[in-house]
CSV table of C-alpha atoms in Angstrom, one decimal:
chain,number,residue,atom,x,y,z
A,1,UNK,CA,-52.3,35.9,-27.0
A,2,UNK,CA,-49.4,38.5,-27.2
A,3,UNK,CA,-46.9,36.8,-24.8
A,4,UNK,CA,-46.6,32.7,-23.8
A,5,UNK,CA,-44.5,31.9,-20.9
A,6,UNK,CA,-43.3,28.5,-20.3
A,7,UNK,CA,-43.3,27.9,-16.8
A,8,UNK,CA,-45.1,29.1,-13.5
A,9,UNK,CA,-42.6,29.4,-11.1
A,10,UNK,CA,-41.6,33.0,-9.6
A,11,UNK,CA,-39.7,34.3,-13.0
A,12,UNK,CA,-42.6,33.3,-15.2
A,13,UNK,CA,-45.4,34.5,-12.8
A,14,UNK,CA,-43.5,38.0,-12.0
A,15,UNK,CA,-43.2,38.6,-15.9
A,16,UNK,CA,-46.6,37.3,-16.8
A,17,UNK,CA,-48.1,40.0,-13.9
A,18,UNK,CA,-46.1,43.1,-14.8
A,19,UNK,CA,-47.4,41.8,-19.0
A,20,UNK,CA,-50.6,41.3,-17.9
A,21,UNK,CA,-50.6,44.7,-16.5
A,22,UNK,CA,-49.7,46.8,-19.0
A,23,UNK,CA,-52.0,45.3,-21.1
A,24,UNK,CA,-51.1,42.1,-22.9
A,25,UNK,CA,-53.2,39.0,-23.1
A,26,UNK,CA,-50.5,36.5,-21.3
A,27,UNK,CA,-51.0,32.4,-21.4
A,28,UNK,CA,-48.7,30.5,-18.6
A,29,UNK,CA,-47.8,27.0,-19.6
A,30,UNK,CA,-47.0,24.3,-17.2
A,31,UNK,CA,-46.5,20.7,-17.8
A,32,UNK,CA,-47.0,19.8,-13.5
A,33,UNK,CA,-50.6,20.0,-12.1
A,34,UNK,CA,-49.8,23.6,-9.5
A,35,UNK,CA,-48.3,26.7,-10.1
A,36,UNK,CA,-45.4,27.9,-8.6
A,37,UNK,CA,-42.8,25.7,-9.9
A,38,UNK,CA,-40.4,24.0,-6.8
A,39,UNK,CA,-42.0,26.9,-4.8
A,40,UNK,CA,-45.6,25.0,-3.8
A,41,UNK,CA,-46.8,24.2,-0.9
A,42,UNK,CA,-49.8,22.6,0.5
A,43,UNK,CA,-51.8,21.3,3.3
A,44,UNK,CA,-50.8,17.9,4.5
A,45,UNK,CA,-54.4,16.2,4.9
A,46,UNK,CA,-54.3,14.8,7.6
A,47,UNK,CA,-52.9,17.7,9.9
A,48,UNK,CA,-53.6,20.8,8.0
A,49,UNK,CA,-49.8,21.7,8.1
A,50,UNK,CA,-48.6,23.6,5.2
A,51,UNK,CA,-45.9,21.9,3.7
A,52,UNK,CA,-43.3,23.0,1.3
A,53,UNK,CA,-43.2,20.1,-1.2
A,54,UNK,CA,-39.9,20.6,-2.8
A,55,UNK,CA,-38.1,21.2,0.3
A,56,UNK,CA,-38.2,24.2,2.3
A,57,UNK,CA,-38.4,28.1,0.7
A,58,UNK,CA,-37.2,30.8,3.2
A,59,UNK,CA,-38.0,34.5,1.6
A,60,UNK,CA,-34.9,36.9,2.2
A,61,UNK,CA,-34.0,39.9,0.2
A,62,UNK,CA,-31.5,42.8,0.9
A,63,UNK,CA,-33.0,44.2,-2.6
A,64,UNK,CA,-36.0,47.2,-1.8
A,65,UNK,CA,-37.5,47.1,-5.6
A,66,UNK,CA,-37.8,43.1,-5.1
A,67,UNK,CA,-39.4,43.6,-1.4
A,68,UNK,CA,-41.7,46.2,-2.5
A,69,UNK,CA,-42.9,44.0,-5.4
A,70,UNK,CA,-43.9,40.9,-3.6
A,71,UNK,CA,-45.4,42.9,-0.9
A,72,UNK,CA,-48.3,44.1,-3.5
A,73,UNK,CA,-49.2,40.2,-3.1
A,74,UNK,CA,-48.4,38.8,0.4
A,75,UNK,CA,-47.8,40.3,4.3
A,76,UNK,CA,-45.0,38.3,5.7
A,77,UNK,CA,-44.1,36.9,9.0
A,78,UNK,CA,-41.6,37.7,11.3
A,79,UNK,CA,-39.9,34.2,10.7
A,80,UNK,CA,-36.7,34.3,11.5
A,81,UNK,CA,-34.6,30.9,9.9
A,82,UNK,CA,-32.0,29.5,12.1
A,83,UNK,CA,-30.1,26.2,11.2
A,84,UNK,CA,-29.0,23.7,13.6
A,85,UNK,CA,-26.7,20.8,12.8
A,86,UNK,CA,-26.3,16.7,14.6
A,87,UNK,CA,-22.8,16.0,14.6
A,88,UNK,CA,-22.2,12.6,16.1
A,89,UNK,CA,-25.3,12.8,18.2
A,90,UNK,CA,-25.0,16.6,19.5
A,91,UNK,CA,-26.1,19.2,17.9
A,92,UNK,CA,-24.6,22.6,17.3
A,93,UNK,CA,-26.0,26.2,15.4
A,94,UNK,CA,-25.4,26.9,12.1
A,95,UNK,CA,-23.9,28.8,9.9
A,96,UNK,CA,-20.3,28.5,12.4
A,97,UNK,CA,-20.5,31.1,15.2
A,98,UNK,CA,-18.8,31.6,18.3
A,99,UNK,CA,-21.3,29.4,20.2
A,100,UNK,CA,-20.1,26.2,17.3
A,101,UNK,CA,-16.7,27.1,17.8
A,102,UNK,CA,-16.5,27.1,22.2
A,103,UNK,CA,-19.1,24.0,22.0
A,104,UNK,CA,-17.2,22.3,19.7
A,105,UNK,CA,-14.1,22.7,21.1
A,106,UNK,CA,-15.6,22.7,25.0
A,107,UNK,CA,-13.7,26.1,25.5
A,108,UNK,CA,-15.4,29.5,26.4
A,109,UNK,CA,-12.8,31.7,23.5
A,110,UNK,CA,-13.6,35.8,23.4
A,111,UNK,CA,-14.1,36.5,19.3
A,112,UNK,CA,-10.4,37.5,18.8
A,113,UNK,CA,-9.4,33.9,20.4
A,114,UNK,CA,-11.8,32.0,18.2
A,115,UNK,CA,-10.6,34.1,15.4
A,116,UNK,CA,-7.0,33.4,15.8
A,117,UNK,CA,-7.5,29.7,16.6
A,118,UNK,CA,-9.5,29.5,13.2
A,119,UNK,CA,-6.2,31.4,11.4
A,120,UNK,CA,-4.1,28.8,13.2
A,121,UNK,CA,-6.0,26.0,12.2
A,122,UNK,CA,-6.9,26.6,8.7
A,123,UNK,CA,-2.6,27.1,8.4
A,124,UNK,CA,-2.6,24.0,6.6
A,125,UNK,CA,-3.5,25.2,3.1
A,126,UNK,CA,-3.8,28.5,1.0
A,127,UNK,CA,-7.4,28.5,-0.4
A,128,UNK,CA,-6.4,30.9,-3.0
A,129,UNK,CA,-3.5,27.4,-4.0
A,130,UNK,CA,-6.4,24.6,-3.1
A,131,UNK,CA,-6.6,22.2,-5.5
A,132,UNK,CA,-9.7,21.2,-4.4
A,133,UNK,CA,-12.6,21.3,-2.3
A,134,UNK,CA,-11.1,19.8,0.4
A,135,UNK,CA,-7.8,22.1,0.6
A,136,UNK,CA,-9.9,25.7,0.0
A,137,UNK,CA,-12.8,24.4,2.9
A,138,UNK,CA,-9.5,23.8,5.0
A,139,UNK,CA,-7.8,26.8,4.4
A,140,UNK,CA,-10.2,28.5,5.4
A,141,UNK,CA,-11.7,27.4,8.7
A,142,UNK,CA,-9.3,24.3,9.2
A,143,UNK,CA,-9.2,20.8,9.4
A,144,UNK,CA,-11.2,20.0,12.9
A,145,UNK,CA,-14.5,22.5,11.7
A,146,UNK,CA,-14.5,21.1,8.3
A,147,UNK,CA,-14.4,17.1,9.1
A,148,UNK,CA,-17.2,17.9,12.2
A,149,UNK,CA,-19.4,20.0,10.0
A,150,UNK,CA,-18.7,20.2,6.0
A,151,UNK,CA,-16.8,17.4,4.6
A,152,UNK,CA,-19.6,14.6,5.1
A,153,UNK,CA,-22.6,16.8,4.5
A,154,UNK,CA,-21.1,17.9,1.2
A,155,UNK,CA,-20.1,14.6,0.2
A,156,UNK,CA,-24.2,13.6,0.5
A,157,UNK,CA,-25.2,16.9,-1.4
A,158,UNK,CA,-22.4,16.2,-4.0
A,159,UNK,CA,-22.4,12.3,-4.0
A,160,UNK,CA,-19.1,13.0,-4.3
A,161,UNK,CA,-16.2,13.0,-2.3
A,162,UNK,CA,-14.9,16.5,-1.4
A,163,UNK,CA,-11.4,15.6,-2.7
A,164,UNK,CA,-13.3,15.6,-5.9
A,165,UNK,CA,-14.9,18.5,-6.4
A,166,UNK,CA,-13.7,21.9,-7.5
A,167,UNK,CA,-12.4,24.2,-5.2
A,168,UNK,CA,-14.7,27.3,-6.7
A,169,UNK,CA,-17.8,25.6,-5.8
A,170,UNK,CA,-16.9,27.7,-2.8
A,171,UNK,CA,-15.5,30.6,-2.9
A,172,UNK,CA,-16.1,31.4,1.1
A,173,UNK,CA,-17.1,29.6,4.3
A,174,UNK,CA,-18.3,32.5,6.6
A,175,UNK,CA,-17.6,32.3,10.2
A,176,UNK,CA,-19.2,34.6,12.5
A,177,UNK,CA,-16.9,35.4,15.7
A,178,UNK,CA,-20.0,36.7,17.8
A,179,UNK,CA,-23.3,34.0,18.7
A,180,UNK,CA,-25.3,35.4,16.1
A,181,UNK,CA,-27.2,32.1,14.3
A,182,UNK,CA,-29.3,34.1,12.0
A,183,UNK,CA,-29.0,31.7,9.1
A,184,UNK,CA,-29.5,35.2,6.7
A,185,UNK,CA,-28.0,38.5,6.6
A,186,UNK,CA,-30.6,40.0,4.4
A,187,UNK,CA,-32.7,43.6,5.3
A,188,UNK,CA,-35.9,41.4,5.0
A,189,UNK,CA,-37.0,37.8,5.8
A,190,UNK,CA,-39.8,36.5,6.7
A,191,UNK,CA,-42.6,33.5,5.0
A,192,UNK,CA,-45.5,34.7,3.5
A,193,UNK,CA,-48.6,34.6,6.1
A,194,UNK,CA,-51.2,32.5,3.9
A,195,UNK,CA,-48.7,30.2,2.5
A,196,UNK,CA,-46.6,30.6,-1.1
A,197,UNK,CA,-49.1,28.5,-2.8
A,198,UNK,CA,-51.8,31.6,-2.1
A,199,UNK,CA,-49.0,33.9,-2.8
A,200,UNK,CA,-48.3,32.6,-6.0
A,201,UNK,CA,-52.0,32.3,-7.3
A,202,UNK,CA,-52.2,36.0,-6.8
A,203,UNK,CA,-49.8,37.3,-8.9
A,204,UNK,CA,-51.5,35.0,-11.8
A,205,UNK,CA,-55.0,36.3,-10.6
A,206,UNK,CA,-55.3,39.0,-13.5
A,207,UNK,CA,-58.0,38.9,-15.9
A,208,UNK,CA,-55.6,38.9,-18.9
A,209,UNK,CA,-53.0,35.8,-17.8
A,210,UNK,CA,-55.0,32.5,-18.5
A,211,UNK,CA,-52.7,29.5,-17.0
A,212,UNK,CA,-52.9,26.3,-18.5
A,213,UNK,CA,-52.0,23.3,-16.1
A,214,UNK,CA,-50.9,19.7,-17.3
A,215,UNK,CA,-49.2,21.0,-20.8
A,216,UNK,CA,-46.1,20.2,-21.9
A,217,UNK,CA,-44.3,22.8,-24.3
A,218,UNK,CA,-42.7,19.7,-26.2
A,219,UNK,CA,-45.8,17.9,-26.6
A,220,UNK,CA,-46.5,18.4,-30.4
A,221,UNK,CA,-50.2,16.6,-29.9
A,222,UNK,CA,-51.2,20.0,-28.2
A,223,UNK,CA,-51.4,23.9,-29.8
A,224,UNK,CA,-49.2,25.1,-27.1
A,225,UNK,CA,-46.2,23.6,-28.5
A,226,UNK,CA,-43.0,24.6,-29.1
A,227,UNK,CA,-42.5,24.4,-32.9
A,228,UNK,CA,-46.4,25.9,-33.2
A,229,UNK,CA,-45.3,29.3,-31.1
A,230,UNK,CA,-41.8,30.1,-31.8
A,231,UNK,CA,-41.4,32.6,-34.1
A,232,UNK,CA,-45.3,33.5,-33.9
A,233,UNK,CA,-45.8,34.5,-30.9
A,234,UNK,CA,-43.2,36.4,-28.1
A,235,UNK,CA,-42.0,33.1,-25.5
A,236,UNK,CA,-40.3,33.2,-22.4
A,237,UNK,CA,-38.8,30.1,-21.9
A,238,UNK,CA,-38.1,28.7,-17.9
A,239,UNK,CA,-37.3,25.3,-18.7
A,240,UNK,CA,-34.1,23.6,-18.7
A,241,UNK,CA,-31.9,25.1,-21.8
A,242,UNK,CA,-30.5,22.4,-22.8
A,243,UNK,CA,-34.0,20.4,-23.1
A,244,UNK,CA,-35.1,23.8,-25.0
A,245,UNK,CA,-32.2,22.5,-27.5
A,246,UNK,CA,-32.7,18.9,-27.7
A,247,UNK,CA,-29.5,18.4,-26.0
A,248,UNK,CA,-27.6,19.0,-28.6
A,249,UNK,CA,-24.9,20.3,-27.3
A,250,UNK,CA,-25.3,17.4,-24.3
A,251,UNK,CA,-27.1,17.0,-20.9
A,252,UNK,CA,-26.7,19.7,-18.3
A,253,UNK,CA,-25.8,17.9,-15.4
A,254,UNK,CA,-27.6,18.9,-12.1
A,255,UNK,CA,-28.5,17.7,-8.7
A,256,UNK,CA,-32.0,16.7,-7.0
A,257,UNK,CA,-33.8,16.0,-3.8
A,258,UNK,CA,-36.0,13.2,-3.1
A,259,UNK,CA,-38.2,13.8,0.1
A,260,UNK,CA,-39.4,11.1,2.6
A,261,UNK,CA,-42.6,12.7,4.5
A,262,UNK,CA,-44.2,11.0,7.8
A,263,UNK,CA,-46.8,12.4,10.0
A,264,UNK,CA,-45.7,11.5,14.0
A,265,UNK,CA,-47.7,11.0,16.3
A,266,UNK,CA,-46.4,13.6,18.2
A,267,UNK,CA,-46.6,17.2,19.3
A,268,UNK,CA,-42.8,18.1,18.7
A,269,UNK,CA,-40.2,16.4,16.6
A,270,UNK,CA,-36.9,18.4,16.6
A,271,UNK,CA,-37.5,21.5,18.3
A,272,UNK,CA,-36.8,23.2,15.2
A,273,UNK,CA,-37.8,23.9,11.4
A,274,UNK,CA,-34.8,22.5,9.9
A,275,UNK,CA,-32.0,20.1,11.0
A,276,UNK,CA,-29.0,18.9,9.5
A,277,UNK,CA,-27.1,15.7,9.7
A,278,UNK,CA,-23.5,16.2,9.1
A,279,UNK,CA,-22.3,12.7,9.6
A,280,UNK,CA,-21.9,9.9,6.9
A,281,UNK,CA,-23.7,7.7,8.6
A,282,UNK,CA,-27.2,9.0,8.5
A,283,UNK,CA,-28.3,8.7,4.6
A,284,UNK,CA,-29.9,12.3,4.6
A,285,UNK,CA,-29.1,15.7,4.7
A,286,UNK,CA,-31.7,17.2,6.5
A,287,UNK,CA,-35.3,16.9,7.8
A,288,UNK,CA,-37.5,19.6,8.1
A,289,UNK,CA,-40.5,20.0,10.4
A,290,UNK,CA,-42.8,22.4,8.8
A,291,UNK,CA,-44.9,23.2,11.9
A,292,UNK,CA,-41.5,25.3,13.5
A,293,UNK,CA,-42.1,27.7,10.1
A,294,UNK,CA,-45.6,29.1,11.4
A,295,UNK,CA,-45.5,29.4,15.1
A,296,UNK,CA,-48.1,32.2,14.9
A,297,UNK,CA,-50.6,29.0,13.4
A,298,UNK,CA,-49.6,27.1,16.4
A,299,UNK,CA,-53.4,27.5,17.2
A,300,UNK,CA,-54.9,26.2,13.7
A,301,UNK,CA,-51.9,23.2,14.0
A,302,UNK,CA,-52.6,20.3,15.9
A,303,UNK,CA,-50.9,19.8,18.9
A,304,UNK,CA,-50.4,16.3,19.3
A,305,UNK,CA,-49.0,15.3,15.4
A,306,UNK,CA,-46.2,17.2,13.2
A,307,UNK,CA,-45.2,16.5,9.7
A,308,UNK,CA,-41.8,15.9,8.9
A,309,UNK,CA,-39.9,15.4,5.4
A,310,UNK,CA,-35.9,14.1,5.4
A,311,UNK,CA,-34.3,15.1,2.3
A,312,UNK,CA,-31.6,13.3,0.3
A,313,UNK,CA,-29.6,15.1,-2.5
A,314,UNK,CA,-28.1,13.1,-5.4
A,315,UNK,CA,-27.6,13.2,-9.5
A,316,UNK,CA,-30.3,13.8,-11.4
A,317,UNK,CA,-31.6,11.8,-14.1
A,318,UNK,CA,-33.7,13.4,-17.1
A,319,UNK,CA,-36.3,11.7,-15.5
A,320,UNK,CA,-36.2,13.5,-12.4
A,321,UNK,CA,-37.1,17.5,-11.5
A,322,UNK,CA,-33.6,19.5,-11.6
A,323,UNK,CA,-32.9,21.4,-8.8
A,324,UNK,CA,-29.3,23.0,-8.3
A,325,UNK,CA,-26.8,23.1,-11.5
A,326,UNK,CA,-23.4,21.0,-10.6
A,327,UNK,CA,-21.6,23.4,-12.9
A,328,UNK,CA,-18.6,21.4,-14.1
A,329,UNK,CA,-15.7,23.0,-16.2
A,330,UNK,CA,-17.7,20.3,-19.0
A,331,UNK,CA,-20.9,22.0,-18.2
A,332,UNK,CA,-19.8,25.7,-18.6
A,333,UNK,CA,-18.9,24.7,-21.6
A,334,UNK,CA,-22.0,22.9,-23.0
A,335,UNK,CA,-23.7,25.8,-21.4
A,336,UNK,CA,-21.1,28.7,-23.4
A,337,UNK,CA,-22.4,27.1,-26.5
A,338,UNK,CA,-26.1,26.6,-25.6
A,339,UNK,CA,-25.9,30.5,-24.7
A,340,UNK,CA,-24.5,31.1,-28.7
A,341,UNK,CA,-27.5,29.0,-29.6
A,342,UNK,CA,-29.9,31.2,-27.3
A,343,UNK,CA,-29.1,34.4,-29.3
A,344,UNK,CA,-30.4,33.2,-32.3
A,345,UNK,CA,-33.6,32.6,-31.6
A,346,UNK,CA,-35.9,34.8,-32.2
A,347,UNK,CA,-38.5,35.9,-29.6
A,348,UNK,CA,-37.6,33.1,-27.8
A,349,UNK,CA,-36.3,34.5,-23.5
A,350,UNK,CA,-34.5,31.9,-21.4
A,351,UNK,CA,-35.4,32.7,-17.7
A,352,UNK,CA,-35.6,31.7,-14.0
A,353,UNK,CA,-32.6,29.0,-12.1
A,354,UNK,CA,-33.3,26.2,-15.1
A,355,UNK,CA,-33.4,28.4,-18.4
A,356,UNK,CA,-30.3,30.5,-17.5
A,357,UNK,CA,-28.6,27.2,-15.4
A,358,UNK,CA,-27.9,29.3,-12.2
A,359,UNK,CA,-28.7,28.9,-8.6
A,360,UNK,CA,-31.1,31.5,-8.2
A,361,UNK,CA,-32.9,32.2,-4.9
A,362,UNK,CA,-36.4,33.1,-5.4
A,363,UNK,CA,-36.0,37.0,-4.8
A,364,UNK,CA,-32.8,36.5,-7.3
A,365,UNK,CA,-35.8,35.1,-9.7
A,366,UNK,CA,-38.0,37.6,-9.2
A,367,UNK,CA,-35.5,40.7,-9.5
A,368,UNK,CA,-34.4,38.9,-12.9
A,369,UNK,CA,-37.2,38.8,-14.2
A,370,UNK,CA,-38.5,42.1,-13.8
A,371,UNK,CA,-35.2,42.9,-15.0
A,372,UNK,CA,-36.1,41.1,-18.3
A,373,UNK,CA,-39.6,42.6,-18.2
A,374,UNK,CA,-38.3,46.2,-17.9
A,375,UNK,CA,-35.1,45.9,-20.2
A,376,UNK,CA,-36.5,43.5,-22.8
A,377,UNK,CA,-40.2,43.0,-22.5
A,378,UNK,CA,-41.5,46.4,-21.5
C-alpha cells in the first residue's frame, strides 16, 4: 500500500483515482457501509426512486478543469434546480427575483422600481454597521423580504435566533431584479444520469484502489488504524479534525439534518424537487421529492407513488454525522490551533468539508483535492 485515504466521499475518491493512476497501490477507508460519503444515493424499494440519503446533491461548477474531470466518469442531465418557498400558505420562487418581489407585494414593479423599493426598504440599517444577523439581512433587502422569507427559515437552520448569530455568516443576500429563478449561476449543472452512487463507484473502480467498508480509522482492534499507519504509510485524512486530535483543543461545533422519508400514495406531491417552509410554524426546513430530479426517468418511475424526505436542521452531537461547520469566533479559534497541530504531522493530509472545517460544495471538493493531488501528492 503506498497511500491510505480515510474517507470515500468526493475528496478522498478524486485523490485515490488520480493515485491509483499514476501508479500507486491506494486502500480507501470508511467506517459507514457505502461509498461516497453524504453524497449516496439509492433506490427506495418500494418505488425504484433514486433517493439522495443525506439530503439533496445538485452538481454545478463554473470551474472547466473540475467539469472535465467528472465528466471522465458520468454524462449529466439537463437538470436545471429551481427553489420554491411556502410562506404562510403561498408559495413564492427562490432565490428573490422580480417575480418574489411583485407577488409578494401584489404590485407589477419594472426592475429599476423593485430595485429602488429594495434600497428604500433595507434604509433601516448599514450591513457594513450590523451588529448582527438580523441588521446585515435587513440592510440589505429590508425588513418586509427578510421576516416573509429569511428570518424564520434561518432561525430552524441555526436553532438560533437571527438576533443571535453573527452578521458574517452572510456576507450577501442576492436579489435578482429580472424573473430569472435559476437557483445557480454556474457554466454547468446538471445530476449525473445513472445516479451519484454509480458515479462514485467508478471513480474507485481501478484495479489498484481496494476500499474497505465498515472500518473505522480509530478502531485500534483493526490494522487500519490510526496509530498503526501514521508515520508508515502516506494518509489523507477526511474526517472531522478535531476527532483526528482527540479534541484536544475542544469540539468543533457543527450543524446536521435528520430526514423523515414517506412513500405517498400518490402520483405528485409538490410539483417540485425541493420546497421550502419559511414559516416558524412548520418544524422543517424543507422536503424534497426526488422524482422532480429525473424527469427523463419519468417512464422507469411509477406513476401513481413519490418518495418524499422533510428535513430538519439542528446542533450536532458527536453522536451524529456533521454536516455544515457553525463557525463561531470560539471555533475559528479551536480550528487556528488545530491547523498549528496539522503541520506537524507527518504524512498525515487533512481534506474534503470535515478535515479542513469548510462548507465545501462537491465540485469545491473535488477541485481541492486535485489541488492536493497535483501540489502535494503528485
Amino acid at each position: 500500500m503506498d497511500l491510505l485515504i480515510v474517507g470515500s466521499g468526493f475528496f478522498g475518491l478524486t485523490i485515490a483515482e488520480r493515485a491509483a493512476s499514476a501508479g500507486r497501490r491506494v486502500t480507501v477507508i470508511d467506517r459507514r457501509h457505502h461509498i461516497g460519503g453524504n453524497a449516496y444515493s439509492e433506490n427506495e424499494v418500494q418505488t425504484g426512486i433514486e433517493v439522495h440519503r443525506y439530503g439533496a446533491h445538485l452538481f454545478h461548477t463554473s470551474n472547466a478543469t473540475v467539469w472535465e474531470y467528472v465528466n471522465r466518469f458520468t454524462a449529466f442531465t439537463d437538470y436545471v434546480h429551481r427553489v420554491y418557498t411556502n410562506h404562510k400558505g403561498v408559495v413564492f420562487p427562490l432565490p428573490i427575483n422580480l417575480g418574489t418581489i411583485n407577488q409578494f407585494f401584489q404590485a407589477a414593479y419594472s426592475p429599476d422600481e423593485a430595485r429602488a423599493l429594495v434600497q428604500e426598504l433595507a434604509g433601516e440599517f448599514d450591513p457594513r454597521d450590523a451588529r448582527n444577523l438580523e441588521e446585515r439581512a435587513v440592510g440589505l433587502i429590508g425588513r418586509p423580504l427578510y421576516e416573509a422569507f429569511i428570518r424564520d427559515y434561518t432561525a430552524k437552520q441555526w436553532q438560533t435566533d437571527p438576533k443571535d448569530l453573527p452578521a458574517e455568516v452572510i456576507s450577501r443576500l442576492p436579489v435578482r431584479y429580472t424573473y430569472d429563478n435559476r437557483y445557480f449561476n454556474d457554466t454547468w449543472e446538471g445530476l449525473p444520469v445513472d445516479g451519484y452512487t454509480a458515479w462514485l463507484e467508478r471513480m474507485a473502480d481501478h484495479p489498484n484502489i481496494d476500499v474497505k467498508l465498515n472500518v473505522d480509522f480509530f478502531d485500534a482492534t483493526q490494522p487500519l488504524n490510526k496509530q498503526a499507519t501514521v508515520g508508515r504509510v502516506p494518509v489523507v485524512y477526511t474526517g472531522p479534525v478535531d476527532r483526528y486530535f482527540d479534541n484536544v483543543e475542544g469540539e468543533l461545533s457543527w450543524r446536521t439534518l435528520d430526514f423523515e422519508e414517506e412513500v405517498l400514495e400518490v402520483g405528485d406531491f409538490q410539483g417540485t424537487s425541493v420546497m421550502n417552509y419559511a414559516d416558524a410554524d412548520v418544524p422543517y426546513t424543507r422536503i424534497h421529492e426526488f422524482k422532480h430530479f429525473h424527469p427523463e426517468r419519468s417512464g422507469r418511475y411509477p406513476a401513481d407513488r413519490t418518495v418524499i424526505m422533510r428535513e430538519y436542521s439542528r446542533f450536532a452531537t458527536d453522536q451524529d454525522e456533521p454536516y455544515y461547520p457553525v463557525n463561531t469566533a470560539t471555533d475559528r479559534e479551536r480550528l487556528r490551533r488545530y491547523r498549528e497541530l496539522a503541520k506537524g504531522e507527518q504524512g498525515v493530509h487533512f481534506g474534503g468539508r470535515l478535515g479542513t472545517y469548510q462548507y465545501l460544495d462537491m465540485h469545491m471538493a473535488i477541485g481541492s483535492a486535485l489541488s492536493m493531488w497535483n501540489n502535494q501528492l503528485a
